[in-house]
Coordinates of C-alpha atoms in Angstrom, one line a residue:
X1 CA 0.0 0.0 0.0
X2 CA 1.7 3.1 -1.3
X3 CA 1.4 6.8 1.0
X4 CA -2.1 8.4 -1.0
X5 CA -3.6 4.8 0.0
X6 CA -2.9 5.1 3.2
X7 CA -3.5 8.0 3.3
X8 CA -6.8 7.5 2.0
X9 CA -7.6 5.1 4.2
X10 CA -7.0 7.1 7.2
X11 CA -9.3 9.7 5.9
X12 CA -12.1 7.0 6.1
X13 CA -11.3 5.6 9.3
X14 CA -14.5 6.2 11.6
X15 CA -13.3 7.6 15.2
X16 CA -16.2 7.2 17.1
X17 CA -17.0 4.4 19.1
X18 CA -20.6 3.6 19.3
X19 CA -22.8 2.1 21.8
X20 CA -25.9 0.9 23.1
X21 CA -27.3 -0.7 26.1
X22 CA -29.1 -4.1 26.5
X23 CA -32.8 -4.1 27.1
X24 CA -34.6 -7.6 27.3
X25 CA -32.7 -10.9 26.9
X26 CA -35.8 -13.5 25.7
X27 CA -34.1 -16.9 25.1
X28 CA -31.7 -16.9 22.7
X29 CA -32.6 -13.4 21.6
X30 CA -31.1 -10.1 23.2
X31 CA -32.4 -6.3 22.4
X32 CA -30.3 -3.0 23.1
X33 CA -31.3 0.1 22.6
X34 CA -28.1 1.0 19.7
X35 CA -25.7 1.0 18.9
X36 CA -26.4 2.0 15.4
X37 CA -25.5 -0.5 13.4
X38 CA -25.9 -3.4 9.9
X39 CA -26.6 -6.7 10.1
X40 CA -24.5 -8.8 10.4
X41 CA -22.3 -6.8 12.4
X42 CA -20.3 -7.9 15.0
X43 CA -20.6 -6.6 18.5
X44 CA -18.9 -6.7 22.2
X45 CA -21.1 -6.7 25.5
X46 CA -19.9 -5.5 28.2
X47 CA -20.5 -7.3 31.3
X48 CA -21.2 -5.6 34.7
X49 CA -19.1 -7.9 36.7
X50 CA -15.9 -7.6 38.3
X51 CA -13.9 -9.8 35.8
X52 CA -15.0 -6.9 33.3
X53 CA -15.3 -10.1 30.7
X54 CA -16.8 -9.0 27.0
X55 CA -19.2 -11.5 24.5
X56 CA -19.4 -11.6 20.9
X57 CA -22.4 -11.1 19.8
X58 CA -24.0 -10.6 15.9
X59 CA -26.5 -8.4 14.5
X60 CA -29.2 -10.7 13.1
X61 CA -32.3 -8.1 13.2
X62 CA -34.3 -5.1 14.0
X63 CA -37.1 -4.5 15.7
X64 CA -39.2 -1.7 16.8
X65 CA -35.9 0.9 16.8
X66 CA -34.2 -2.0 19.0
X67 CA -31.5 -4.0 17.9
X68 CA -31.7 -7.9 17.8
X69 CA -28.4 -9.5 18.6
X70 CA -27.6 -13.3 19.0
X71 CA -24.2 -14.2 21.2
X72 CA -21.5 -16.8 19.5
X73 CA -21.2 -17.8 23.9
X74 CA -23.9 -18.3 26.4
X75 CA -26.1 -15.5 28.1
X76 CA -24.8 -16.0 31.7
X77 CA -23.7 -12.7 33.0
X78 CA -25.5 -10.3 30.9
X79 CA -27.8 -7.5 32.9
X80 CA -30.4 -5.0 31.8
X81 CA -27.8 -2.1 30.6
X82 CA -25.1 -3.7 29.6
X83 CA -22.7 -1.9 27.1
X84 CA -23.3 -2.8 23.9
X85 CA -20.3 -1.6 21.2
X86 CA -20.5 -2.7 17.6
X87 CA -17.5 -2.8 15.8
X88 CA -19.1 -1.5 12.3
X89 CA -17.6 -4.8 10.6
X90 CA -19.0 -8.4 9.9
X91 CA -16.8 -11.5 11.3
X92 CA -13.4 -12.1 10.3
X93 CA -11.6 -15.0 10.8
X94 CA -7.2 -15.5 10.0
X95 CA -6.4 -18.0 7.7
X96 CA -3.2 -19.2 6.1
X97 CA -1.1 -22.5 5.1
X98 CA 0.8 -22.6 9.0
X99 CA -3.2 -23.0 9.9
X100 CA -3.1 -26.7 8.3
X101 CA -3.2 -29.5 10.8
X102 CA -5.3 -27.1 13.6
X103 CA -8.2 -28.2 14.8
X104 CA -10.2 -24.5 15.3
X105 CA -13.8 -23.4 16.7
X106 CA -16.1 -21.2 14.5
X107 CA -14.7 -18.3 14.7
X108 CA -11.2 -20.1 13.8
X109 CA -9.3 -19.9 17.3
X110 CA -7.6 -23.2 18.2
X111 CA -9.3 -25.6 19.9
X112 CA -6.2 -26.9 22.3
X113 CA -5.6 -23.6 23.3
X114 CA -2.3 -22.2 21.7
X115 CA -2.1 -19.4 20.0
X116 CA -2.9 -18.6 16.2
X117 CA 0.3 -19.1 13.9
X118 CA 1.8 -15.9 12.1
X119 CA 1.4 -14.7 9.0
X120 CA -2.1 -15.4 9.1
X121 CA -4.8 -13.0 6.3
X122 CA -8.0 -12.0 7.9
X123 CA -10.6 -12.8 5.4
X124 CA -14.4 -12.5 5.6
X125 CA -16.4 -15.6 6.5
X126 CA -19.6 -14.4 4.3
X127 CA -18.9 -14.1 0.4
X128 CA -20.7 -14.2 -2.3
X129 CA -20.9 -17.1 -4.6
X130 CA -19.0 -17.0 -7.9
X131 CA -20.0 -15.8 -11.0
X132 CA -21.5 -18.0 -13.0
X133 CA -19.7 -17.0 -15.8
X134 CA -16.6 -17.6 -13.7
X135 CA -16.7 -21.3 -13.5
X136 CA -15.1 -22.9 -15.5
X137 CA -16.8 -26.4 -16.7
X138 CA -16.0 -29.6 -14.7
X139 CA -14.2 -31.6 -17.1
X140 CA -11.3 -33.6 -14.8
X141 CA -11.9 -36.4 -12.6
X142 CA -10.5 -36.4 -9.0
X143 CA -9.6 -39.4 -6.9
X144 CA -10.9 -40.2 -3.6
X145 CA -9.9 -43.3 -2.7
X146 CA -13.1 -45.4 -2.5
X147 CA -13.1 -47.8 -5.0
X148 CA -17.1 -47.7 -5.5
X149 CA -17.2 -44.1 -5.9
X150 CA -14.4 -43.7 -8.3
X151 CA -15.3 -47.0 -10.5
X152 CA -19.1 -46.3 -10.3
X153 CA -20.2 -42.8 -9.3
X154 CA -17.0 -40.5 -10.3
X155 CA -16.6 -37.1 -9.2
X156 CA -15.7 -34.1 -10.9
X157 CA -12.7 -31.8 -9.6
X158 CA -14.7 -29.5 -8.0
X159 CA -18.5 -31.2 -7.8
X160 CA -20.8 -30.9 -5.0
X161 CA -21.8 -34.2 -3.9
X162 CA -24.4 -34.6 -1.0
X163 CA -24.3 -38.1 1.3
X164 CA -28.1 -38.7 2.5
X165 CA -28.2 -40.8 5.2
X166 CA -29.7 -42.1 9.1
X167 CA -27.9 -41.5 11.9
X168 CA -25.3 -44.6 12.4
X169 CA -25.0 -45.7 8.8
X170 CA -21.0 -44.7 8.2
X171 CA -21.7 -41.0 6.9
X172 CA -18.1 -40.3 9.2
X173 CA -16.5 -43.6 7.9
X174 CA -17.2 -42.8 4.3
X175 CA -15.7 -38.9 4.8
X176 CA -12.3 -40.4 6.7
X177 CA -11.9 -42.4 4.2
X178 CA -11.7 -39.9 1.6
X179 CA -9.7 -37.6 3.9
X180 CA -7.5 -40.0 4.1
X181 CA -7.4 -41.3 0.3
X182 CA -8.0 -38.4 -2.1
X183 CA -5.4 -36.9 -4.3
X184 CA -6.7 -33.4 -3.6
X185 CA -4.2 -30.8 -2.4
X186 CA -5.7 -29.9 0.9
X187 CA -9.1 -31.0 3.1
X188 CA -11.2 -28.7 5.1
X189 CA -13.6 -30.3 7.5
X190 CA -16.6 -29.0 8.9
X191 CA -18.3 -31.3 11.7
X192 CA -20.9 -29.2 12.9
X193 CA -23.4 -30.0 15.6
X194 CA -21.8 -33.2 16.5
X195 CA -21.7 -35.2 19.2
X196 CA -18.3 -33.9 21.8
X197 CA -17.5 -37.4 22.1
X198 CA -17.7 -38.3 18.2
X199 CA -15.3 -34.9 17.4
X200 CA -11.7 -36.4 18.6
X201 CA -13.2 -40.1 17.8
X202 CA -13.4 -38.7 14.3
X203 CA -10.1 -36.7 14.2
X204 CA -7.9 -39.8 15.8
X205 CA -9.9 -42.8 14.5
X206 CA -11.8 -41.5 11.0
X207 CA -9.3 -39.0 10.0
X208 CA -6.2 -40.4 11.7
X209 CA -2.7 -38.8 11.4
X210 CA -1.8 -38.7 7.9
X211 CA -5.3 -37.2 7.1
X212 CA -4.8 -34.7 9.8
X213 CA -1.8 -33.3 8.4
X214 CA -3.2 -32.2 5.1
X215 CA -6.5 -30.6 7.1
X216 CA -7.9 -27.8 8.4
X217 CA -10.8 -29.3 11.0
X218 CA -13.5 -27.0 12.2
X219 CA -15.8 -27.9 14.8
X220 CA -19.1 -26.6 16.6
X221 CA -20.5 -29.0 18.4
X222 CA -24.1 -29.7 19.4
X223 CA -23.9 -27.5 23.0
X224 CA -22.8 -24.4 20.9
X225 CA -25.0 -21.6 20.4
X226 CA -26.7 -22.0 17.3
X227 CA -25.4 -19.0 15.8
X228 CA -21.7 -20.4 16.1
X229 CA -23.0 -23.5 14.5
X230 CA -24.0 -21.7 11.6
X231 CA -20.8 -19.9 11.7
X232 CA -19.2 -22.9 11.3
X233 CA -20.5 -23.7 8.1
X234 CA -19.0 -20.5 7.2
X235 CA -15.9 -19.8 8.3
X236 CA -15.3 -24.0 6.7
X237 CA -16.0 -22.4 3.7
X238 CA -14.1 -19.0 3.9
X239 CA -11.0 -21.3 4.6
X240 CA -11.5 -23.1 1.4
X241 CA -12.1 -20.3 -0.6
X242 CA -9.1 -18.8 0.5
X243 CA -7.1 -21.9 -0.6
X244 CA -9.4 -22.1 -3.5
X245 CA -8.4 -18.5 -4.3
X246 CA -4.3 -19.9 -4.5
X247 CA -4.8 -21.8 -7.2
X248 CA -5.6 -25.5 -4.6
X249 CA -7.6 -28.4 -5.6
X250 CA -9.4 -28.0 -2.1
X251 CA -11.8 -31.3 -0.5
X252 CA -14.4 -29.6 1.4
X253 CA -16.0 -32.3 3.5
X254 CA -19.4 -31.0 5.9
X255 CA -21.4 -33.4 8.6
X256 CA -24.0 -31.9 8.6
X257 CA -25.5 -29.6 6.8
X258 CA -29.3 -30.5 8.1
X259 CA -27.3 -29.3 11.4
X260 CA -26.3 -26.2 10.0
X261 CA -30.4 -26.2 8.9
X262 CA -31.8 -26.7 12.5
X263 CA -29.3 -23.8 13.7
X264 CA -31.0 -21.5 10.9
X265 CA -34.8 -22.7 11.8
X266 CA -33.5 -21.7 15.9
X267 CA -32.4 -18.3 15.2
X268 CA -35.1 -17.5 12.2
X269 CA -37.9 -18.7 14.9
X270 CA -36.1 -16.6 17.6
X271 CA -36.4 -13.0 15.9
X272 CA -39.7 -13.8 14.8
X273 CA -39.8 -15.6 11.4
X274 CA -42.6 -17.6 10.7
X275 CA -42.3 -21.3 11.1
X276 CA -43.3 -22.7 7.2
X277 CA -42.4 -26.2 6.0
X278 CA -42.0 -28.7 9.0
X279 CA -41.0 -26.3 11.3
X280 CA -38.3 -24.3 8.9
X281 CA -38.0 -20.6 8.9
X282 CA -37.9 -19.0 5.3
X283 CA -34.8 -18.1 5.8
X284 CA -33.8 -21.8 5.8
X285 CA -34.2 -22.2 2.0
X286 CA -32.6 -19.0 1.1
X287 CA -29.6 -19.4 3.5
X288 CA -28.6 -22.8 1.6
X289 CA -28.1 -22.2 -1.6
X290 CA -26.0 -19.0 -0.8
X291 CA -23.6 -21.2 1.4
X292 CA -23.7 -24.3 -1.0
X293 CA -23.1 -22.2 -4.3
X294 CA -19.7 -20.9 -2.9
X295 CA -17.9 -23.7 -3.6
X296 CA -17.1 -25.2 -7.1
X297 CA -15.0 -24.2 -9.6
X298 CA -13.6 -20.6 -10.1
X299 CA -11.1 -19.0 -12.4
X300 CA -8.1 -20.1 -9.8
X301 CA -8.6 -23.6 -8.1
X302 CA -11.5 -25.8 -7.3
X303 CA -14.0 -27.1 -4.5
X304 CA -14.4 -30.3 -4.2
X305 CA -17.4 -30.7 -2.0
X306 CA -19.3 -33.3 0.0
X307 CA -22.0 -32.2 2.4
X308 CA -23.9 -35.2 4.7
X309 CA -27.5 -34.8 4.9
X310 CA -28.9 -36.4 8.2
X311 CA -32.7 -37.7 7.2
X312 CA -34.5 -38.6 9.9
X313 CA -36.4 -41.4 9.8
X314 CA -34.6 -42.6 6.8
X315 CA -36.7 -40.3 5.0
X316 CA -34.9 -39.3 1.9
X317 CA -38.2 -36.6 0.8
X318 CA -38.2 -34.0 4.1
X319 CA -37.1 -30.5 3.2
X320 CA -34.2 -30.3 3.7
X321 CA -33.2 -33.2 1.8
X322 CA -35.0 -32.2 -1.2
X323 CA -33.7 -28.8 -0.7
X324 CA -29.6 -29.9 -0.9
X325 CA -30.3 -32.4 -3.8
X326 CA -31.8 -29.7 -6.0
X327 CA -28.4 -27.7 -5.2
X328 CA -25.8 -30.1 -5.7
X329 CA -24.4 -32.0 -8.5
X330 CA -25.0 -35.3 -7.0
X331 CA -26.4 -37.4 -4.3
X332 CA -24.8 -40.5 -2.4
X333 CA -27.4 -42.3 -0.8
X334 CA -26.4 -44.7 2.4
X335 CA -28.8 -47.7 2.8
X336 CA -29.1 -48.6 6.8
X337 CA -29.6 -52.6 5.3
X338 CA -26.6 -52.8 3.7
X339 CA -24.9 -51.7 6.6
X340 CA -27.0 -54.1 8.9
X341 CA -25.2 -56.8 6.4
X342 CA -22.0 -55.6 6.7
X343 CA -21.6 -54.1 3.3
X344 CA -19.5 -50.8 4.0
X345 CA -19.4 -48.1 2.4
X346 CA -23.0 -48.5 2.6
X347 CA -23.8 -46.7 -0.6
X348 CA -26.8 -47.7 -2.4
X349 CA -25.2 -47.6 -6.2
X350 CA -28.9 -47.9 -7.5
X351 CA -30.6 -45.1 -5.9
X352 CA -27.0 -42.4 -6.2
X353 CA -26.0 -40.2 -9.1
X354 CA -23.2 -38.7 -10.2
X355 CA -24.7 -35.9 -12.5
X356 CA -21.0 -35.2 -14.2
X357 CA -19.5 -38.9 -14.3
X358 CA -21.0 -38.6 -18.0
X359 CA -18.8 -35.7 -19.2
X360 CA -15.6 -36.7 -17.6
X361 CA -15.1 -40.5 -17.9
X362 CA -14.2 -42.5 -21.2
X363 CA -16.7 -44.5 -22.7
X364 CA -15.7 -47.6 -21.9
X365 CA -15.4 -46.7 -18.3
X366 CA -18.9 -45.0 -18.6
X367 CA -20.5 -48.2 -20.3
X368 CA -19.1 -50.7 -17.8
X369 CA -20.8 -49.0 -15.4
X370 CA -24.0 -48.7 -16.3
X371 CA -23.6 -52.9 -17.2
X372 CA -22.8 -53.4 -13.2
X373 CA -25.8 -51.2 -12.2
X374 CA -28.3 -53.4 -14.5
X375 CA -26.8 -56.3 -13.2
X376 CA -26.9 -55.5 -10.1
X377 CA -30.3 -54.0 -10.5
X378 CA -31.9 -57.6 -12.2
X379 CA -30.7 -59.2 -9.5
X380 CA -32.2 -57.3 -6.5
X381 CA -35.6 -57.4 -8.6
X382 CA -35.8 -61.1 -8.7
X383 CA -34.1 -61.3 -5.0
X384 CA -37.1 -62.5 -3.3
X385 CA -37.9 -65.3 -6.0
X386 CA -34.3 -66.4 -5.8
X387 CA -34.7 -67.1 -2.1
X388 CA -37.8 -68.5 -1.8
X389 CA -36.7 -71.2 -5.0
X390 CA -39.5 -69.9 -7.3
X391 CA -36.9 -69.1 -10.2
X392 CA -35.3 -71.9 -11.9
X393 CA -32.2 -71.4 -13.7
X394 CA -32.4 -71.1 -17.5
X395 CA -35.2 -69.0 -17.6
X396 CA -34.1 -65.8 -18.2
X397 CA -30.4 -65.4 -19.8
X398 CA -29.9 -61.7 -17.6
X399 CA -31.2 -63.0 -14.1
X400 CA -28.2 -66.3 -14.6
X401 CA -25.7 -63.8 -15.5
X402 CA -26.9 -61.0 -12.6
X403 CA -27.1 -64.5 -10.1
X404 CA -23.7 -65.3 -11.2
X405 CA -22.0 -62.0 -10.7
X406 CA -23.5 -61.1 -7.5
X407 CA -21.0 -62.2 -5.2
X408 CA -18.7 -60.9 -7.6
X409 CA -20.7 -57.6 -7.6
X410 CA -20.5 -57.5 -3.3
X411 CA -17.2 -58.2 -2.9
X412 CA -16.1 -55.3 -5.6
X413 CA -18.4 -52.7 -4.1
X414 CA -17.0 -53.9 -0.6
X415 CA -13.8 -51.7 1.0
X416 CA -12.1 -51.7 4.8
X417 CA -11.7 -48.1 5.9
X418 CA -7.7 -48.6 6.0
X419 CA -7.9 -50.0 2.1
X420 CA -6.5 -47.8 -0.4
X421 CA -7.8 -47.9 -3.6
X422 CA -6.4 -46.2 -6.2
X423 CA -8.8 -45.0 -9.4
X424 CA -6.7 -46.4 -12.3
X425 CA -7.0 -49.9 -10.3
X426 CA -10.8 -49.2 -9.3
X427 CA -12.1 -48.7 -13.1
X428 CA -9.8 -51.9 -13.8
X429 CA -11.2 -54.2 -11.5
X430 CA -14.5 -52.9 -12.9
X431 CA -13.3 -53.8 -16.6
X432 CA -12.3 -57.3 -15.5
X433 CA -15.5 -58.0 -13.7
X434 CA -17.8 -56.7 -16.5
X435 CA -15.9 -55.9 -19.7
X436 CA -15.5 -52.3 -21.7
X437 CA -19.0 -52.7 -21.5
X438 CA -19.5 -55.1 -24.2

């Protein structure tokens, strides 16, 4: 920055401090009278105690003159007239290669403790999505190591993949696994109103060492104020922007974003939004898109995304679900009965789609596929007639074959978390079980 920049900048600095004082705390929800302020604003309360401690709180609303603010910590402390001082700026967070192998909240401190490394860059955790016009076309596959996604539902350098699934069905497996295995540059994990227990399980067990040395983790878990879930979400995909933004292949990998969803619905119903589909706020369904379009492809690097989607009930058709497939360029679906057999990853090949595996595999590789899926789809057709005894062999040439490849079939789709697999050796396997698709 040369001297008139500076300069400049000085000339804009605002000198005044602003303030307000806290009128009603309802819930989640606090109101001061000021200071004046935007949303999304960051702002500091002042605590009348003697430890003279301060919270972060956010802008989120107006109302009636007052302003509506929602704290990234818990309530405790806070009395009617409490300073409030807004610092005229939305949250920033410090981000930078030295941050690679941290484990950091949501608003990017460490979670052990230490101190941030230096040279960090403060960037904004909100951004707008890129231009459409600035993507450039997925056209390269990337490897990640699971032998059924690569051979059967490839993913694009920088497609947006969602895994639908119950709770306890290997949605954390699956997402160690391509920690671990995939060829991207750098991973940044997002586990976002998760269990405290399940976060070091993941990080030691899932993710293990050698995956946590090419990560960034981020982690809000389920106690957190809802707001610092969302900003979870967030600030995960700041940090990948800003690697995105070097020139990186970057893994994103989110569980959940239906938990990012329920911290929405808390704060929309908390400043007074109308409850509309199954309980979700409005601002649900406008709030995911805006965070789901930001990764992807831009004129620099790529996004490799996969978000989780918890269903409950199994239910692959409730809002939210619907709302994430329509967004993303794919959907992974985890069946609960192949995981009762033991079949892991438990991805249901039949009922997942890969909407770019088209555009960047071979036609061979392409055809192959589509022979193992009808296959594998004859066979579970005429599954209950093949137990029972009703079918007798002969009768249909396709249901022999699809009989006689099963087995084949399982033990292919079949892979132990600590199995590498390669995607050259993945699409041959594939070729030697079914052919080039012949």
């Amino acid at each position: 920055m040369n001297l008139e920049q500076l300069l400049e900048e000085i000339d804009h600095i605002d000198s005044f401090k602003r303030y307000g004082r806290v009128k009603r705390v309802v819930g989640l929800m606090i109101e001061s009278q000021g200071p004046v302020s935007s949303i999304g604003d960051v702002c500091y309360i002042h605590l009348n105690n003697k430890r003279k401690k301060t919270i972060q709180a956010e802008v989120v609303g107006f109302k009636d003159e007052k302003v509506i603010l929602m704290p990234y910590t818990s309530v405790t402390d806070i009395s009617p007239g409490s300073l409030v001082e807004t610092t005229s700026k939305p949250l920033e967070i410090k981000v930078g290669p030295s941050l690679v192998g941290k484990v950091v909240d949501s608003l990017g401190q460490p979670l052990d403790g230490t101190p941030l490394p230096k040279g960090l860059t403060s960037v904004l955790t909100e951004e707008e999505p890129p231009n459409p016009l600035s993507r450039p076309p997925i056209s390269q596959p990337i490897e990640v190591g699971v032998r059924l996604i690569d051979s059967l539902l490839t993913v694009g350098n920088g497609q947006r993949v969602g895994i639908f699934a119950g709770s306890g069905v290997g949605k954390s497996t699956l997402l160690g696994m391509i920690a671990r295995n995939t060829k991207a540059d750098i991973n940044v994990i997002a586990l976002i109103g998760e269990r405290g227990r399940e976060v070091r399980e993941f990080i030691e067990r899932d993710l293990g060492p050698e995956g946590l040395e090419r990560s960034i983790v981020i982690v809000a878990t389920s106690d957190q104020p809802p707001l610092m879930r969302i900003k979870g979400a967030y600030t995960a995909t700041a940090i990948a922007e800003y690697f995105r933004n070097k020139g990186l292949n970057v893994m994103m990998l989110m569980d959940s974003v239906t938990r990012v969803a329920m911290a929405q619905r808390e704060v929309g119903l908390a400043i007074g939004e109308p409850p509309t589909t199954k309980g979700y706020t409005p601002s649900v369904f406008s709030t995911l898109p805006k965070l789901l379009e930001r990764t992807g492809t831009n004129e620099n690097g790529s996004i490799t995304a996969f978000y989780t989607v918890l269903v409950d009930g199994d239910d692959m058709n409730e809002p939210i679900a619907d709302t994430v497939r329509g967004i993303l360029d794919g959907h992974f679906v985890l069946d609960r009965n192949l995981a009762n057999k033991g079949q892991y990853p438990a991805v249901d090949v039949l009922k997942s789609v890969s909407r770019v595996m088209n555009h960047i595999s071979v036609k061979e590789h392409v055809k192959a596929a589509e022979k193992l899926r009808e296959m594998l789809s004859t066979y579970i057709q005429s599954e209950d007639l093949i137990n029972i005894g009703a079918y007798k062999k002969g009768s249909s040439a396709e249901i022999d074959e699809a009989i006689a490849l099963y087995p084949k079939i399982t033990s292919f789709l079949k892979q132990r978390t600590d199995e590498k697999a390669s995607m050259e050796e993945s699409i041959q396997k594939l070729y030697r079980l079914i052919g080039k698709g012949e």
